[in-house]
Coordinates of C-alpha atoms in Angstrom, one line a residue:
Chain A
X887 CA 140.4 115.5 140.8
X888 CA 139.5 112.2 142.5
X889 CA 140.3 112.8 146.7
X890 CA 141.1 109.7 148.6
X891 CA 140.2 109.2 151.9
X892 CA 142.2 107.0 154.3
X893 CA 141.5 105.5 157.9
X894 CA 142.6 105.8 160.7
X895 CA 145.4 108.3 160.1
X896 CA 147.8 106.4 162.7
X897 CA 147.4 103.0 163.7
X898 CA 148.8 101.7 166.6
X899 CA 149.4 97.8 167.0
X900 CA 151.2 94.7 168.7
X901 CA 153.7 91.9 167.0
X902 CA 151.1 89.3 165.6
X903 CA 148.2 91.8 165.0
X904 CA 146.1 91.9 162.1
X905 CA 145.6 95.5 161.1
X906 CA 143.3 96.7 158.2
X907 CA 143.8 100.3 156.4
X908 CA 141.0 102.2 154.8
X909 CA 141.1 103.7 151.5
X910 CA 137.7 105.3 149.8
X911 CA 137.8 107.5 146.6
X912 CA 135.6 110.4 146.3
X913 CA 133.9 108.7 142.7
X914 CA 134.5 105.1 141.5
X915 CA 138.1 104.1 139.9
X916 CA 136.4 100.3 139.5
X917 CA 139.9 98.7 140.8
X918 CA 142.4 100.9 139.8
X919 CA 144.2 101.3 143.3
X920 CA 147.2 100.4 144.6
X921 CA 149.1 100.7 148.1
X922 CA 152.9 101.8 149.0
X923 CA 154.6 101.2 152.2
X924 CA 157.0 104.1 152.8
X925 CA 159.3 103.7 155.8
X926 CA 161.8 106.5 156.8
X927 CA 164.1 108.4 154.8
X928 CA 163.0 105.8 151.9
X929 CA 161.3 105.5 148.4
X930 CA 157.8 104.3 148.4
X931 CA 157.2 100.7 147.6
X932 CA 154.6 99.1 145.3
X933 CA 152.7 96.3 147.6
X934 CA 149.7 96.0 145.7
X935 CA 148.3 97.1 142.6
X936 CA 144.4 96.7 141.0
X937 CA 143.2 96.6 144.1
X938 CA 144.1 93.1 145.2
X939 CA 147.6 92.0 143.0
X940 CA 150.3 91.7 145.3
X941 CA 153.7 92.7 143.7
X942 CA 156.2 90.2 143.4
X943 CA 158.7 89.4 146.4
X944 CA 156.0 91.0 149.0
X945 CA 155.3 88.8 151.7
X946 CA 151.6 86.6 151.3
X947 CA 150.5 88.7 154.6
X948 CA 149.7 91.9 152.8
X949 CA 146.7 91.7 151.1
X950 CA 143.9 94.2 149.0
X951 CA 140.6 94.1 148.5
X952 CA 137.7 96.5 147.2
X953 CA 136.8 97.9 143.9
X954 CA 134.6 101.1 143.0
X955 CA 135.0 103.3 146.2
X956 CA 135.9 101.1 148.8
X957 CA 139.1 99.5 149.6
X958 CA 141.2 98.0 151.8
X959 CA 144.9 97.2 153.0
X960 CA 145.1 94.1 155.2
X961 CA 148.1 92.9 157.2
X962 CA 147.0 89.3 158.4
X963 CA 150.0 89.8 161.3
X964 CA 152.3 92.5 161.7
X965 CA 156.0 91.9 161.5
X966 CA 159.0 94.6 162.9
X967 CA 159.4 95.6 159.1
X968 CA 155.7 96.9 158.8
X969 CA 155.9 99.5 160.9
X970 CA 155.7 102.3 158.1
X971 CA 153.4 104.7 156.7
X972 CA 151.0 103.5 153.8
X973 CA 149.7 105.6 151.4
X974 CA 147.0 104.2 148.6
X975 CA 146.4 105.7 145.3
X976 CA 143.7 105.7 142.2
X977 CA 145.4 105.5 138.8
X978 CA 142.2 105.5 137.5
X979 CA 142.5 109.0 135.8
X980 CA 144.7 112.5 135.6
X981 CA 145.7 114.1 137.9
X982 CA 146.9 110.7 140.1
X983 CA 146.1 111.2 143.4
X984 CA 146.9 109.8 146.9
X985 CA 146.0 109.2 150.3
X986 CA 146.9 110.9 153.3
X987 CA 148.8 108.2 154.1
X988 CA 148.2 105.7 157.7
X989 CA 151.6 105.3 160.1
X990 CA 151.6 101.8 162.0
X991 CA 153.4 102.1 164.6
X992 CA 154.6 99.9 167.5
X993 CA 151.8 99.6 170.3
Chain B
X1270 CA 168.4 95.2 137.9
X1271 CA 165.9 98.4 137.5
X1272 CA 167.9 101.7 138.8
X1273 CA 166.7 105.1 138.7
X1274 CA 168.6 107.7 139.9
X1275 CA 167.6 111.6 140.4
X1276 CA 170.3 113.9 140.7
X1277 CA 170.1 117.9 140.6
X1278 CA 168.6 118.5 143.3
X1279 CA 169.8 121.8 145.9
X1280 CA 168.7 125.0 147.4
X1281 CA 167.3 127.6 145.3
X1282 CA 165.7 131.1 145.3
X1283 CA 162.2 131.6 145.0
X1284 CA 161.6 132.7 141.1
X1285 CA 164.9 130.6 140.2
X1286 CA 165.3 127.5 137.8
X1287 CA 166.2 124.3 138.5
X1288 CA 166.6 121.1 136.3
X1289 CA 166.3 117.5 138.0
X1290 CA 167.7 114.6 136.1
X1291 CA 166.8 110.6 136.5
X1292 CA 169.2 108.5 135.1
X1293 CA 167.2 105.2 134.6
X1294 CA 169.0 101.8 134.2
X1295 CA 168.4 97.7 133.9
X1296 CA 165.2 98.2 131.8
X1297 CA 164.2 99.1 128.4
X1298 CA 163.8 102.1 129.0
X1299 CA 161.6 103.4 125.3
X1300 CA 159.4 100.9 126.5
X1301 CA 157.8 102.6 129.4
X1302 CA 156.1 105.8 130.8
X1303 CA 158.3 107.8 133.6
X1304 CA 156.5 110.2 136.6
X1305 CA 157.8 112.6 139.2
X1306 CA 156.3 112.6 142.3
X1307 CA 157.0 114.6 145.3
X1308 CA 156.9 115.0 149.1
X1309 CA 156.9 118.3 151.3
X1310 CA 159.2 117.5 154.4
X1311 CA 156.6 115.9 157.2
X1312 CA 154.1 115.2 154.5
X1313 CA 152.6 112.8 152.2
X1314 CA 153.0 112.1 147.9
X1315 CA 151.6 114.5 145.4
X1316 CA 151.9 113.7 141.6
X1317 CA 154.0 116.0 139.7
X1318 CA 153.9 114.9 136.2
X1319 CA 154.0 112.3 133.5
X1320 CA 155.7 111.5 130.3
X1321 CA 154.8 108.9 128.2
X1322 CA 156.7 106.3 126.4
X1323 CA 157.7 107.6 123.4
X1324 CA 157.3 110.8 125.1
X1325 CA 154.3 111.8 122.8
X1326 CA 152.3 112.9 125.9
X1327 CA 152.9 114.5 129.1
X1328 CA 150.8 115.9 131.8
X1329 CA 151.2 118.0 134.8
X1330 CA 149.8 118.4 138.0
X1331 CA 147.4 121.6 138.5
X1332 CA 149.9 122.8 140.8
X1333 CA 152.8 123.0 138.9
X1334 CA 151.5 123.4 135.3
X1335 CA 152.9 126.2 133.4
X1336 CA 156.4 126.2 135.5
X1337 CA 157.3 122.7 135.2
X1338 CA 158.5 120.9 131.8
X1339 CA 158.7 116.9 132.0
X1340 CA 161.4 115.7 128.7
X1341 CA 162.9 112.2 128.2
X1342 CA 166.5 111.0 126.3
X1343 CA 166.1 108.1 124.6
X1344 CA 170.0 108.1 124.2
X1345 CA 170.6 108.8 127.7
X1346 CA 168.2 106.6 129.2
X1347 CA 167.3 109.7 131.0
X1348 CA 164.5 111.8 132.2
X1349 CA 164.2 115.2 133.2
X1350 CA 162.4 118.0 135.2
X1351 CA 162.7 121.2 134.4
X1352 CA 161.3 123.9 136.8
X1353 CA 160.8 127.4 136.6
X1354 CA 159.3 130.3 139.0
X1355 CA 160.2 128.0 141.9
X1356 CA 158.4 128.7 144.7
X1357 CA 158.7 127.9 148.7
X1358 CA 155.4 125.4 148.2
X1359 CA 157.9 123.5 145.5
X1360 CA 159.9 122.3 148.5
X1361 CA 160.0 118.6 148.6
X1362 CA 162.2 115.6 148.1
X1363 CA 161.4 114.5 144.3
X1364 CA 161.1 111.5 143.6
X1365 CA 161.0 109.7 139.7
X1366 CA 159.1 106.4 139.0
X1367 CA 158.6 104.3 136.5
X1368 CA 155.3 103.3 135.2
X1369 CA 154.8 99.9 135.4
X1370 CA 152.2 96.6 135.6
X1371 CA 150.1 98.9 132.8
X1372 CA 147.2 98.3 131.0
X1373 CA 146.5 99.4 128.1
X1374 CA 142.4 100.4 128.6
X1375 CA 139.4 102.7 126.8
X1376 CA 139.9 104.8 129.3
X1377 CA 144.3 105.1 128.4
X1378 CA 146.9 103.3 129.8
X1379 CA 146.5 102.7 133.4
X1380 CA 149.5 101.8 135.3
X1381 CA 151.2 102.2 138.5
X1382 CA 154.7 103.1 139.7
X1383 CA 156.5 100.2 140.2
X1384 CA 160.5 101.5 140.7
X1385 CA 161.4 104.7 142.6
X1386 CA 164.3 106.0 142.5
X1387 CA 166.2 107.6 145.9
X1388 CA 164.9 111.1 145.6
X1389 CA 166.7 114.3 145.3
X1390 CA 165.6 117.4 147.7
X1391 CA 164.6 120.9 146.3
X1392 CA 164.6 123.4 148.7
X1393 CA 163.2 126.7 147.7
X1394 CA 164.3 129.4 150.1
X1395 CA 165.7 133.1 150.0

């Protein structure tokens, strides 16, 4: 199975901040990746899928970058709704795996 | 809109059955591949399984193969898990998903899960 790898595990930040999550795969999935924002007692939700696409209706601050083994979750300035846990995952191939997941919280 | 909504869900013995239903609703539903996916209290997602489309192909995670069975309803709209020999390490909220924004590659189809539905909690205890 691929293992991913995110950094830090918890994040702690201000209003305003731009914060930037770490995802790396243990053998290259090219730029099948995406990221979920998970806040309590809720579903995950798709923010951004091959790497860099943001899904429709998520706000232009969230954005994705990488491909092969590194990549990265960028939140150009956190609002009070990000305050979550983000999880990436390679859909690259069987079984799917995820992250360990990174919790923002409030600084 | 896309709905999907798990139901079944309850507390258990270990070595006991238990069936989990997603109804799914708002999209055409023959049309797209449907996952479970679920999440130990306190900790993060682990894939359960996959069915595809037409339900032609299904796959399991490593740790549930050979007690779990993944089937789909075309004339319900409906997906199902089916799982046997449950044990304490099955405890999670499960959650269904749709597979969506897919690609259809050399490699297979390659898409993510795009709907979730609410979840419904399994707890396995004696």
């Amino acid at each position: 199975d691929i293992q991913m790898t995110q950094s830090p595990s918890t994040l702690s930040a201000s209003l305003g901040d731009r914060v930037t999550i770490t995802c790396r795969a243990s053998q290259s999935i090219s730029s099948w990746l995406a990221w979920y924002q998970q806040r309590p007692g809720k579903a995950p939700k798709l923010l951004i899928y091959k790497a860099s696409i943001l899904e429709s209706g998520v706000p232009s601050r969230f954005s994705g970058s990488g491909s092969g083994t590194e990549f990265s979750l960028t939140i150009s300035s956190l609002q009070p709704d990000d305050f979550a846990i983000y999880y990436c995952q390679q859909y690259d191939n069987y079984s799917l795996t995820f992250g360990g997941g990174t919790k923002v919280e409030i600084k | 809109q896309v709905q999907l909504v798990e139901s079944g869900g309850g507390v258990v013995q270990p070595g006991k059955s238990l069936r989990l239903s997603c109804a799914a609703s708002g999209f055409d539903f023959s049309g797209y591949g449907m996952h479970w996916v679920r999440q130990a209290p306190g900790k993060g997602l682990e894939w359960v399984s996959l069915i595809w489309y037409d339900g032609s192909n299904k796959d399991y995670a490593d740790s549930v193969k050979g007690r779990f069975t993944i089937s789909r309803d075309k004339s319900k709209n409906t997906v199902y898990l089916q799982m046997n020999n449950l044990r304490a390490e099955d405890t999670a909220v499960y959650y269904c998903a749709r597979e969506g924004k897919w690609e259809m590659t050399s490699g297979g189809i390659k898409g993510v899960f795009d709907y979730w539905g609410q979840g419904s909690l399994v707890t396995v205890s004696s």
